[in-house]
DNA sequence: TTGAAAGCGCTACCAT
DNA sequence: ATGGTAGCGCTTTCAA
């Protein structure tokens, strides 16, 4: 707040005009061949006075604010999606942009008023992000703005979008087991339909890869994507005589439940049962044995979204699919017999 | 970007002047007794034209931007601290403020240039947050700005700060065990010194409460605050004949390692050993049995920080200590014998 | 009860 | 090679 130094002050101190000072300070001095001597005086004055251009004034003139709105339903609340935000912040920072990070909690009215506020502030662009990979209906106002969807798709595919390559991830999960020799008694745990895109596409990829290898899923244990239901349902499955050689869990939380159910029954991982999963949350590396998981590349996705915004993404084929890295750990071994 | 409606446009449409329109739209029409008829025309015009005040222009005049900078070392990266950010965003939103969320990664140069940029944008206030509760050296520039420290303390206690009440949390953890009848063979797991404040204060609270009950810690198993080292060290402790009645883990990740070590040796929780911990991360509720944990109230802390900013926090005694809620779950039972 | 006009700090066009 | 000046859209003082 003791930062009241204006361009005029710098010009005065350098005994020149606002215009000249401006040209020097914005690096337009080359083509305008400003005297080296003048240039120096301006630069010295700016440094001495600790001049900081007022970005509001600049924005008012130029209509650019070097700020981006990051709007999410509830990205943040779920801890593991935090990297969508931080990846975006970091990528934007590299271009000199700052992010207004906002959460709507999924409330359309709040969303509308938020976008109104952001428009009032003349943010340069919008990242519209979702916690779960899914199809969204973006607010009409955003159609008129530079917008990119992160971890979600517009129903009409009208805006550039960045999503993880879930289908390939499904294939990779299956291949991780196939590579170790698994062919039979491969079970899927989790509701394939729950998270519209992730569930359906992971499952699809899994089926494709298995089919390519001349085999198929032995079956599915249906349950919500949480440890408790996975523990219950998968435990019941085992108690009913279920004897899987390998298990593909639709996410790490499900895998935790599966681990617990297996251990409670004295079955060893990976000696008796191999386990592979999706998301690669912190949990995966902490489990015993460490869990093999196909990672959600949230940071890369966010970086890609910012890149699209910066390069006027129109050029790219969209949606952009970001590869999900395979993190192989000790939860996968050769089949028992 | 089709949002080029100015106050002048509204005034024209309402057949009045910018000034009058301004008074009406900013609700200053009461004391200035503007004709009801005029008032209506202005309001109608604004609605019809979908007028949105330009916050840059407004800010340029008034020097207030209704935006707050949230600066953190690396708050975000660690998933579980995300609520420091989202709590702040939500609390600020209630006051009509938006947050520029920034991360410095702990790099002082980056931090300095970031603060420069934020100053250029004339943010109204700063939240300086840390992932771990610790003492920080805030950049000199912030001394001249409205600033509040979140989850950290200034060495000279110069700025208002909000931190969790770790000492009371320590007492509460010990009491959770004392209440169930534990008196002897209560062990502490984790390095008490590691996280300057949290480790030291939690331990201090624990010792106080035990001392008040006429007992004391049986000893400490020293290890980093992660599952793996906790598993190793605590496992070695058990193998050396360690026979704890109850274990206090300095955080949930340590508790995970302790759970794993106990289970690997066939000791049951809470029948053989009671466990209590700190942080109440997602993990706590997922473990079997669910883990009792003293929660880090990140959202409340953030809300409190914003409140201090809004009320010119000078009034409050600082640092402000926010209570850490006790989440009792099935990991605590009566002592064995 | 309403309106004119100055000015926030910057950019960019037009002179010189 | 340098400087004057007109706004960007808003707030606010002063005058009518």
XYZ file of C-alpha atoms (C1' of nucleotides) in Angstrom:
706
model
C 0.000 0.000 0.000
C 3.000 2.264 -0.091
C 3.160 1.523 -3.743
C 1.961 4.703 -5.309
C 4.680 5.124 -7.914
C 3.260 5.861 -11.342
C 4.690 5.954 -14.788
C 4.536 9.725 -14.535
C 6.762 9.624 -11.492
C 9.313 7.579 -13.349
C 9.177 9.917 -16.321
C 9.634 12.960 -14.089
C 12.558 11.408 -12.300
C 14.135 10.513 -15.633
C 13.437 14.006 -16.933
C 11.499 12.727 -19.895
C 7.892 12.072 -20.878
C 5.464 9.384 -19.886
C 5.450 8.175 -23.464
C 9.178 7.676 -23.663
C 9.290 6.021 -20.285
C 6.515 3.754 -21.387
C 8.311 2.678 -24.516
C 11.469 1.955 -22.642
C 9.774 0.022 -19.892
C 7.731 -2.084 -22.258
C 10.750 -2.951 -24.358
C 9.503 -1.140 -27.419
C 12.604 0.974 -27.394
C 14.454 -0.952 -30.072
C 12.395 -0.206 -33.104
C 11.627 3.261 -31.858
C 15.344 3.933 -31.494
C 15.297 5.761 -28.244
C 18.577 7.327 -27.179
C 20.656 4.976 -25.107
C 21.197 7.725 -22.577
C 17.485 8.354 -22.134
C 16.857 4.666 -21.913
C 19.288 4.331 -19.068
C 17.802 7.206 -17.145
C 14.351 5.698 -17.383
C 15.550 2.296 -16.297
C 17.447 3.782 -13.373
C 14.465 5.831 -12.280
C 12.161 2.822 -12.441
C 14.490 0.770 -10.330
C 15.138 3.495 -7.806
C 11.478 4.262 -7.373
C 10.587 0.577 -7.411
C 8.055 1.253 -10.091
C 5.300 -1.327 -10.528
C 2.890 -0.859 -13.381
C -0.701 -0.787 -12.212
C -2.267 -3.794 -13.845
C -5.759 -2.467 -13.368
C -5.028 0.640 -15.331
C -3.234 -1.382 -17.940
C -6.087 -3.832 -18.122
C -8.603 -1.067 -18.428
C -6.820 0.153 -21.513
C -5.816 -3.105 -23.117
C -8.615 -5.389 -22.004
C -6.166 -8.046 -20.970
C -5.707 -8.980 -17.353
C -3.332 -11.917 -17.497
C -5.683 -13.758 -15.244
C -7.580 -16.966 -15.779
C -10.649 -18.297 -14.026
C -10.484 -21.858 -12.780
C -14.042 -22.979 -12.138
C -14.740 -26.368 -10.682
C -17.745 -28.173 -9.341
C -15.979 -29.540 -6.356
C -12.590 -30.497 -7.693
C -10.895 -29.333 -4.670
C -12.793 -30.928 -1.923
C -11.816 -34.362 -3.049
C -8.215 -34.358 -2.061
C -6.804 -36.401 -4.869
C -7.923 -34.032 -7.593
C -5.963 -31.164 -6.138
C -3.382 -31.562 -8.835
C -5.873 -30.408 -11.412
C -5.770 -27.061 -9.674
C -2.100 -26.923 -8.868
C -1.059 -28.131 -12.261
C -3.094 -25.314 -13.756
C -1.657 -22.738 -11.388
C 1.882 -23.796 -12.175
C 1.360 -23.929 -15.935
C -0.359 -20.556 -15.959
C 2.388 -19.015 -13.844
C 4.911 -19.968 -16.487
C 3.052 -17.726 -18.882
C 2.722 -14.925 -16.365
C -0.923 -15.643 -15.620
C -2.600 -15.849 -12.233
C -5.620 -17.989 -11.472
C -8.837 -17.080 -9.763
C -9.739 -20.455 -8.313
C -13.471 -20.907 -7.717
C -15.771 -23.666 -6.637
C -19.455 -23.845 -7.435
C -20.296 -26.940 -5.443
C -22.367 -27.890 -8.463
C -24.922 -25.148 -7.812
C -25.986 -23.624 -11.159
C -27.116 -20.332 -9.629
C -23.869 -19.877 -7.793
C -22.099 -20.802 -10.980
C -23.941 -18.161 -12.949
C -23.270 -15.384 -10.477
C -19.663 -16.469 -10.255
C -19.220 -16.270 -13.981
C -20.837 -12.862 -13.895
C -18.300 -11.708 -11.361
C -15.438 -13.175 -13.356
C -16.682 -11.462 -16.484
C -16.775 -8.182 -14.563
C -13.154 -8.718 -13.764
C -12.408 -9.369 -17.405
C -10.502 -12.575 -16.901
C -8.855 -13.580 -20.147
C -9.964 -17.194 -20.176
C -11.794 -19.918 -18.326
C -10.840 -23.431 -17.263
C -13.985 -25.370 -16.480
C -12.997 -28.416 -14.476
C -14.748 -31.400 -13.037
C -13.707 -33.710 -10.270
C -14.932 -36.757 -12.111
C -14.404 -37.299 -15.765
C -17.880 -36.748 -17.134
C -20.055 -34.965 -19.604
C -21.088 -31.489 -18.541
C -23.408 -28.767 -19.689
C -21.345 -25.635 -19.618
C -23.089 -22.354 -18.839
C -24.143 -20.492 -21.960
C -22.050 -17.453 -21.066
C -18.875 -19.466 -21.446
C -19.630 -20.135 -25.070
C -18.697 -16.554 -25.778
C -15.466 -16.728 -23.867
C -12.170 -18.456 -24.355
C -12.830 -21.663 -22.486
C -11.311 -25.086 -22.121
C -12.852 -28.026 -20.325
C -10.660 -29.965 -17.946
C -11.502 -33.524 -17.036
C -14.901 -33.182 -18.637
C -16.591 -33.022 -22.020
C -19.291 -30.770 -23.403
C -22.273 -32.690 -24.648
C -21.921 -31.006 -28.025
C -18.142 -31.133 -28.016
C -18.247 -27.402 -28.652
C -15.262 -26.468 -26.519
C -11.745 -27.817 -26.430
C -11.470 -30.419 -23.713
C -8.746 -32.382 -21.972
C -9.481 -35.787 -20.518
C -7.474 -38.816 -19.444
C -7.188 -41.686 -21.875
C -9.256 -44.088 -19.810
C -9.722 -46.645 -22.537
C -5.999 -47.100 -23.014
C -5.649 -47.200 -19.248
C -8.079 -50.073 -19.204
C -6.017 -51.874 -21.815
C -2.843 -51.217 -19.854
C -4.327 -52.579 -16.649
C -5.350 -55.757 -18.423
C -1.978 -56.025 -20.138
C -0.174 -55.715 -16.822
C -1.888 -58.950 -15.841
C -1.639 -60.601 -19.253
C 2.087 -59.888 -19.373
C 2.558 -61.849 -16.173
C 0.714 -64.788 -17.629
C -2.795 -64.336 -16.296
C -5.493 -65.641 -18.638
C -8.283 -67.029 -16.513
C -10.153 -66.033 -13.374
C -9.592 -62.327 -13.916
C -12.304 -60.416 -12.057
C -13.384 -56.818 -12.211
C -14.390 -55.049 -8.989
C -16.469 -51.873 -8.965
C -19.563 -50.599 -10.714
C -18.568 -50.113 -14.339
C -21.330 -47.595 -14.890
C -20.995 -45.296 -11.943
C -18.592 -42.615 -13.076
C -19.922 -42.194 -16.521
C -16.728 -41.962 -18.502
C -14.101 -43.490 -16.275
C -16.092 -46.575 -15.391
C -17.368 -47.296 -18.859
C -14.131 -46.601 -20.684
C -11.846 -48.393 -18.270
C -14.058 -51.436 -18.542
C -14.161 -51.179 -22.300
C -10.387 -51.044 -22.549
C -10.051 -53.992 -20.226
C -12.450 -56.084 -22.285
C -10.703 -55.164 -25.512
C -7.265 -56.135 -24.266
C -8.494 -59.393 -22.810
C -10.369 -60.154 -25.985
C -7.264 -59.431 -28.071
C -5.450 -61.967 -25.923
C -8.137 -64.517 -26.567
C -9.675 -64.430 -23.129
C -12.249 -62.467 -21.160
C -13.300 -61.304 -17.747
C -14.388 -64.127 -15.470
C -16.980 -61.748 -14.066
C -17.670 -58.569 -12.149
C -18.160 -57.847 -8.477
C -20.473 -54.873 -8.430
C -19.920 -52.246 -5.764
C -19.592 -48.541 -5.145
C -16.116 -47.136 -5.568
C -15.292 -47.024 -1.862
C -13.309 -49.235 0.517
C -16.229 -50.304 2.667
C -18.593 -51.572 -0.054
C -15.675 -53.150 -1.885
C -14.682 -54.941 1.302
C -18.230 -56.160 1.837
C -19.043 -57.224 -1.700
C -15.710 -58.694 -2.576
C -15.575 -60.455 0.780
C -18.981 -61.982 0.117
C -17.779 -63.034 -3.312
C -14.803 -64.833 -1.761
C -16.959 -66.454 0.878
C -19.208 -67.725 -1.890
C -16.287 -69.654 -3.258
C -14.892 -66.941 -5.499
C -11.325 -67.867 -6.394
C -9.830 -65.106 -8.527
C -6.383 -65.356 -10.002
C -6.277 -61.614 -10.540
C -8.451 -58.645 -9.695
C -8.821 -55.374 -11.540
C -10.192 -52.685 -9.225
C -11.837 -49.657 -10.766
C -9.980 -47.377 -8.383
C -7.566 -47.427 -5.474
C -10.213 -47.091 -2.812
C -11.849 -50.229 -4.133
C -8.443 -51.885 -4.104
C -8.073 -51.008 -0.425
C -11.319 -52.811 0.327
C -10.176 -55.759 -1.769
C -6.841 -55.885 0.072
C -8.663 -55.906 3.387
C -11.031 -58.668 2.297
C -8.198 -60.820 0.967
C -6.048 -60.362 4.069
C -8.944 -61.123 6.374
C -9.184 -64.484 4.627
C -5.498 -65.203 4.647
C -5.034 -64.883 0.907
C -1.749 -63.402 -0.063
C -1.061 -60.668 -2.619
C 0.385 -61.318 -5.144
C 1.093 -64.991 -4.424
C -2.567 -66.022 -4.368
C -4.134 -63.071 -6.117
C -2.713 -60.268 -8.241
C -4.293 -56.823 -7.950
C -4.188 -53.855 -10.284
C -6.102 -50.641 -9.992
C -6.647 -47.099 -11.274
C -5.861 -43.548 -10.053
C -2.520 -44.116 -8.336
C -3.490 -42.061 -5.334
C -1.089 -41.759 -2.379
C -2.704 -44.837 -0.969
C -1.375 -47.101 -3.706
C 2.237 -46.753 -2.650
C 1.383 -47.094 1.044
C -0.439 -50.399 0.849
C 1.326 -53.662 1.499
C 2.284 -54.902 -0.937
C 2.448 -51.613 -2.862
C -0.398 -51.486 -5.340
C 0.065 -51.380 -9.111
C -2.134 -48.613 -10.455
C -2.779 -46.702 -13.643
C -2.299 -43.065 -12.704
C -4.591 -40.135 -13.329
C -2.200 -37.573 -14.853
C -3.894 -34.566 -13.330
C -0.943 -32.210 -13.549
C -0.274 -33.017 -17.164
C -3.930 -32.608 -18.011
C -4.016 -29.221 -16.377
C -0.840 -28.172 -18.153
C -2.331 -29.278 -21.444
C -5.482 -27.281 -20.753
C -3.458 -24.142 -20.113
C -1.438 -24.805 -23.233
C -4.632 -24.972 -25.267
C -5.739 -21.678 -23.804
C -2.417 -20.038 -24.611
C -2.191 -21.334 -28.150
C -5.798 -20.641 -29.004
C -6.357 -24.400 -28.864
C -8.693 -24.358 -31.806
C -5.987 -26.050 -33.815
C -5.912 -29.203 -31.739
C -8.152 -32.152 -32.380
C -10.332 -32.363 -29.347
C -10.966 -33.736 -26.908
C -7.287 -34.133 -26.106
C -6.580 -37.473 -24.476
C -3.735 -37.504 -21.980
C -1.989 -40.810 -21.399
C -2.377 -42.419 -17.979
C 0.994 -43.713 -16.764
C 1.275 -47.305 -15.596
C 2.808 -47.629 -12.154
C 3.831 -51.225 -11.676
C 4.408 -52.301 -8.097
C 4.524 -55.558 -6.166
C 0.816 -56.334 -6.221
C 1.110 -58.264 -9.463
C 2.753 -61.661 -9.777
C 2.398 -64.722 -11.968
C -0.797 -66.777 -11.627
C -0.747 -69.447 -8.930
C -0.999 -72.658 -10.885
C -16.388 -10.776 -24.732
C -19.705 -9.430 -25.947
C -19.934 -7.609 -22.706
C -19.318 -4.063 -23.720
C -22.204 -2.411 -21.873
C -21.074 0.585 -19.873
C -22.692 2.729 -17.283
C -23.045 5.384 -19.965
C -25.074 2.971 -22.066
C -27.408 2.338 -19.182
C -27.743 6.042 -18.498
C -28.515 6.756 -22.151
C -31.093 4.026 -22.315
C -32.690 5.347 -19.128
C -32.555 8.891 -20.487
C -30.606 10.142 -17.535
C -27.012 10.807 -16.598
C -24.171 8.487 -15.685
C -24.181 9.956 -12.209
C -27.798 9.220 -11.529
C -27.529 5.755 -12.964
C -24.526 5.180 -10.776
C -26.323 6.223 -7.622
C -29.257 4.009 -8.389
C -27.165 0.992 -9.259
C -24.972 1.266 -6.202
C -27.936 1.576 -3.903
C -27.124 5.115 -2.848
C -30.486 6.229 -4.128
C -32.165 6.290 -0.730
C -30.399 9.115 0.945
C -30.036 10.968 -2.299
C -33.803 10.770 -2.866
C -33.811 10.004 -6.525
C -37.224 10.009 -8.164
C -38.858 6.618 -8.036
C -39.651 6.922 -11.726
C -36.026 7.572 -12.656
C -34.903 4.787 -10.420
C -37.116 2.327 -12.208
C -35.932 3.389 -15.635
C -32.318 2.898 -14.643
C -32.979 -0.496 -13.137
C -34.920 -1.567 -16.218
C -32.191 -0.391 -18.536
C -29.512 -2.180 -16.565
C -31.412 -5.415 -16.664
C -32.296 -5.173 -20.313
C -28.769 -4.378 -21.347
C -27.372 -6.949 -18.913
C -25.101 -4.316 -17.499
C -22.041 -5.533 -15.619
C -19.831 -2.954 -13.943
C -16.253 -3.175 -15.067
C -14.346 -4.084 -11.950
C -11.057 -2.897 -13.372
C -12.354 0.583 -13.907
C -13.971 0.534 -10.515
C -10.797 -0.744 -8.928
C -8.747 1.884 -10.669
C -10.860 4.554 -9.070
C -11.458 3.080 -5.666
C -8.286 1.061 -5.149
C -10.260 -1.958 -4.053
C -10.386 -5.084 -6.114
C -12.309 -7.497 -3.929
C -9.591 -10.015 -4.543
C -7.288 -11.757 -2.106
C -3.977 -13.449 -2.722
C -3.562 -16.915 -1.290
C 0.148 -17.659 -1.220
C 1.393 -21.020 -0.113
C 4.674 -22.810 -0.101
C 3.279 -26.048 -1.337
C 0.008 -26.354 0.468
C -1.657 -27.729 -2.467
C 0.597 -30.455 -3.571
C 0.016 -32.389 -0.412
C -3.490 -33.535 -0.964
C -4.718 -33.377 2.579
C -4.102 -29.685 2.995
C -6.382 -28.815 0.112
C -9.011 -27.689 2.537
C -6.848 -24.785 3.581
C -7.339 -23.492 0.068
C -10.946 -24.421 -0.417
C -11.976 -23.218 2.972
C -10.443 -19.868 2.131
C -12.101 -19.749 -1.270
C -15.492 -20.503 0.215
C -15.164 -18.052 3.079
C -13.936 -15.301 0.781
C -16.753 -15.962 -1.670
C -19.262 -15.256 1.081
C -17.861 -11.759 1.275
C -17.792 -11.314 -2.475
C -14.055 -11.830 -2.745
C -12.191 -13.971 -5.242
C -8.855 -15.623 -4.562
C -5.724 -15.620 -6.628
C -4.262 -18.937 -5.536
C -0.484 -19.139 -5.888
C 2.238 -21.554 -4.993
C 5.856 -20.639 -4.477
C 7.252 -24.114 -3.960
C 9.270 -22.517 -1.199
C 11.437 -20.559 -3.641
C 12.086 -17.067 -2.195
C 12.802 -15.506 -5.577
C 9.639 -16.835 -7.076
C 7.848 -15.675 -3.981
C 9.196 -12.155 -4.350
C 8.260 -11.836 -7.987
C 4.868 -13.302 -7.262
C 4.192 -10.757 -4.572
C 5.305 -8.057 -6.975
C 2.780 -9.246 -9.488
C 0.049 -9.420 -6.872
C 0.858 -5.915 -5.729
C 0.590 -4.748 -9.327
C -2.871 -6.199 -9.373
C -3.712 -4.396 -6.174
C -5.107 -7.356 -4.318
C -6.762 -6.187 -1.141
C -5.143 -8.679 1.195
C -2.852 -11.643 1.523
C -3.229 -15.066 3.082
C 0.187 -16.572 3.616
C -0.243 -20.278 4.172
C 1.983 -23.177 4.961
C 1.453 -26.862 4.461
C 2.980 -27.725 7.799
C 2.334 -25.781 10.914
C 5.619 -23.981 11.382
C 7.382 -20.725 11.948
C 7.975 -18.714 8.808
C 9.831 -15.628 7.755
C 7.328 -13.635 5.732
C 8.626 -11.478 2.888
C 9.221 -7.909 3.936
C 6.773 -6.558 1.368
C 3.909 -8.240 3.162
C 4.565 -6.224 6.284
C 3.083 -3.248 4.510
C 0.009 -5.110 3.374
C -3.015 -6.527 5.056
C -1.798 -10.029 5.734
C -2.799 -13.016 7.795
C -0.755 -16.158 8.305
C -2.520 -19.459 7.914
C -1.131 -22.568 9.547
C 2.090 -20.771 10.338
C 3.542 -18.194 12.685
C 5.817 -15.232 12.087
C 8.989 -15.405 14.105
C 8.241 -11.980 15.540
C 4.505 -12.601 15.830
C 4.038 -9.414 13.843
C 1.053 -10.557 11.784
C -2.219 -12.120 12.811
C -1.954 -15.885 12.497
C -4.273 -18.859 12.633
C -3.005 -22.233 13.759
C -4.504 -25.453 15.052
C -4.514 -26.009 18.788
C -2.044 -28.861 18.692
C -1.355 -28.881 22.383
C -4.996 -29.402 23.265
C -5.146 -32.026 20.520
C -2.330 -33.851 22.258
C -4.259 -33.742 25.507
C -7.391 -34.973 23.786
C -5.573 -37.897 22.219
C -4.207 -38.941 25.580
C -7.603 -38.466 27.219
C -9.251 -40.659 24.610
C -7.059 -43.455 25.934
C -7.263 -42.473 29.603
C -11.043 -42.372 29.399
C -11.067 -45.990 28.343
C -8.925 -46.939 31.280
C -5.447 -47.014 29.787
C -2.729 -46.064 32.268
C 0.357 -48.104 31.464
C 2.220 -49.190 28.340
C 1.127 -46.176 26.336
C 3.638 -45.619 23.550
C 4.208 -42.709 21.209
C 5.119 -43.403 17.586
C 6.736 -40.787 15.348
C 9.553 -38.274 15.680
C 8.306 -35.623 18.107
C 10.667 -33.054 16.684
C 10.150 -33.352 12.996
C 7.339 -30.936 12.200
C 8.445 -28.165 14.415
C 5.146 -27.127 15.941
C 2.872 -30.085 15.412
C 5.298 -32.678 16.681
C 6.488 -30.742 19.684
C 3.089 -29.453 20.753
C 1.201 -32.689 20.258
C 3.798 -34.449 22.350
C 3.683 -31.769 24.996
C -0.097 -32.027 25.281
C 0.106 -35.786 25.518
C 2.667 -35.640 28.315
C 0.645 -33.054 30.207
C -2.552 -35.066 30.088
C -0.824 -38.264 31.099
C 0.981 -36.475 33.867
C -2.292 -34.985 35.110
C -3.627 -38.534 35.296
C -0.641 -39.620 37.328
C 1.034 -41.605 34.614
C 3.404 -41.110 31.705
C 4.454 -42.378 28.320
C 6.033 -45.808 28.443
C 8.356 -44.627 25.679
C 8.692 -43.456 22.114
C 9.264 -45.287 18.855
C 11.159 -42.807 16.727
C 10.387 -42.720 13.033
C 9.584 -40.430 10.125
C 5.924 -39.585 9.701
C 5.274 -42.073 6.880
C 3.750 -45.552 6.670
C 6.909 -47.360 5.635
C 9.280 -46.174 8.367
C 6.510 -46.528 10.941
C 5.937 -50.096 9.800
C 9.634 -50.866 10.021
C 10.410 -49.201 13.330
C 7.259 -50.149 15.114
C 7.553 -53.697 13.774
C 11.097 -53.913 15.115
C 9.867 -52.597 18.432
C 7.257 -55.353 18.615
C 9.755 -57.977 17.599
C 12.030 -56.791 20.397
C 9.324 -57.700 22.852
C 7.441 -54.408 22.810
C 4.010 -54.999 24.284
C 2.017 -51.752 24.129
C -1.427 -51.437 25.579
C -2.074 -48.342 23.507
C -0.287 -46.410 20.801
C -0.470 -42.722 19.986
C 0.637 -42.078 16.412
C 1.761 -38.599 15.496
C -0.245 -38.739 12.287
C -2.493 -41.037 10.264
C 0.233 -42.188 7.917
C 2.209 -43.396 10.890
C -0.937 -45.108 12.136
C -1.224 -46.940 8.828
C 2.267 -48.349 9.306
C 1.429 -49.279 12.875
C -1.762 -51.043 11.754
C 0.227 -53.006 9.189
C 2.888 -53.999 11.703
C 0.311 -55.100 14.277
C -1.718 -57.080 11.758
C 1.368 -58.789 10.375
C 1.999 -60.081 13.893
C -1.536 -61.134 14.560
C -2.248 -58.482 17.163
C -5.765 -57.198 17.082
C -6.954 -53.578 17.215
C -8.428 -52.604 19.626
C -8.568 -55.866 21.534
C -4.831 -56.169 22.002
C -3.771 -52.632 21.269
C -5.667 -49.349 21.084
C -4.565 -46.795 18.508
C -5.202 -43.068 18.290
C -3.734 -40.629 15.845
C -3.746 -37.089 14.442
C -4.953 -35.376 11.226
C -8.083 -37.403 10.485
C -7.269 -37.733 6.824
C -9.508 -39.789 4.541
C -7.420 -42.770 5.438
C -8.564 -42.810 9.057
C -12.136 -43.747 8.216
C -11.037 -46.334 5.647
C -8.799 -48.387 7.878
C -10.049 -51.493 9.632
C -10.968 -50.911 12.322
C -11.672 -47.229 11.596
C -9.016 -45.109 13.230
C -9.671 -42.593 16.003
C -7.965 -39.372 15.063
C -7.750 -35.763 16.153
C -8.687 -33.765 13.067
C -6.844 -30.868 11.481
C -9.648 -28.305 11.079
C -8.315 -26.860 7.863
C -11.584 -25.408 6.628
C -12.325 -23.696 9.903
C -8.806 -22.328 10.083
C -9.118 -20.888 6.618
C -12.500 -19.402 7.422
C -11.042 -17.830 10.525
C -8.171 -16.371 8.530
C -10.584 -14.759 6.094
C -12.657 -13.475 8.978
C -9.586 -11.803 10.447
C -8.888 -10.182 7.111
C -12.441 -8.913 6.813
C -12.662 -7.553 10.322
C -9.238 -5.985 10.329
C -8.188 -8.749 12.673
C -6.072 -6.418 14.763
C -8.619 -6.803 17.496
C -8.087 -10.496 18.025
C -5.489 -11.910 20.321
C -3.128 -13.742 18.078
C -2.164 -16.289 17.113
C -5.711 -17.623 16.959
C -5.848 -21.265 17.992
C -8.514 -23.340 16.294
C -9.749 -26.416 18.121
C -8.969 -29.797 16.604
C -12.065 -32.014 16.720
C -11.781 -35.469 18.228
C -13.077 -38.207 15.931
C -13.556 -41.309 18.016
C -13.796 -44.557 16.077
C -13.354 -48.247 16.792
C -9.589 -48.276 17.153
C -9.790 -47.584 20.874
C -10.950 -50.112 23.435
C -10.297 -50.876 27.084
C -6.872 -52.183 28.028
C -6.374 -55.927 27.776
C -5.789 -56.941 31.362
C -33.304 15.672 -7.739
C -29.993 15.595 -11.515
C -25.850 16.428 -14.364
C -20.983 17.969 -15.828
C -16.560 17.139 -15.338
C -12.174 15.703 -13.324
C -9.204 12.019 -12.777
C -7.551 6.912 -11.232
C -2.705 5.002 -14.300
C -1.956 3.292 -18.443
C -1.593 2.804 -23.797
C -1.272 4.338 -28.329
C -2.101 7.537 -31.844
C -0.418 11.634 -33.783
C 2.571 15.514 -33.730
C 6.891 17.545 -33.812
C 13.977 10.523 -31.029
C 10.478 12.535 -27.937
C 6.169 14.477 -26.129
C 1.098 15.841 -26.001
C -3.173 14.023 -25.520
C -7.315 11.302 -25.732
C -9.522 7.985 -23.857
C -10.535 2.842 -21.187
C -15.235 2.799 -17.388
C -15.869 4.139 -13.136
C -16.526 7.314 -8.721
C -17.215 11.588 -6.643
C -17.168 16.468 -6.009
C -19.423 20.401 -7.143
C -22.824 23.062 -9.436
C -27.348 23.711 -11.117
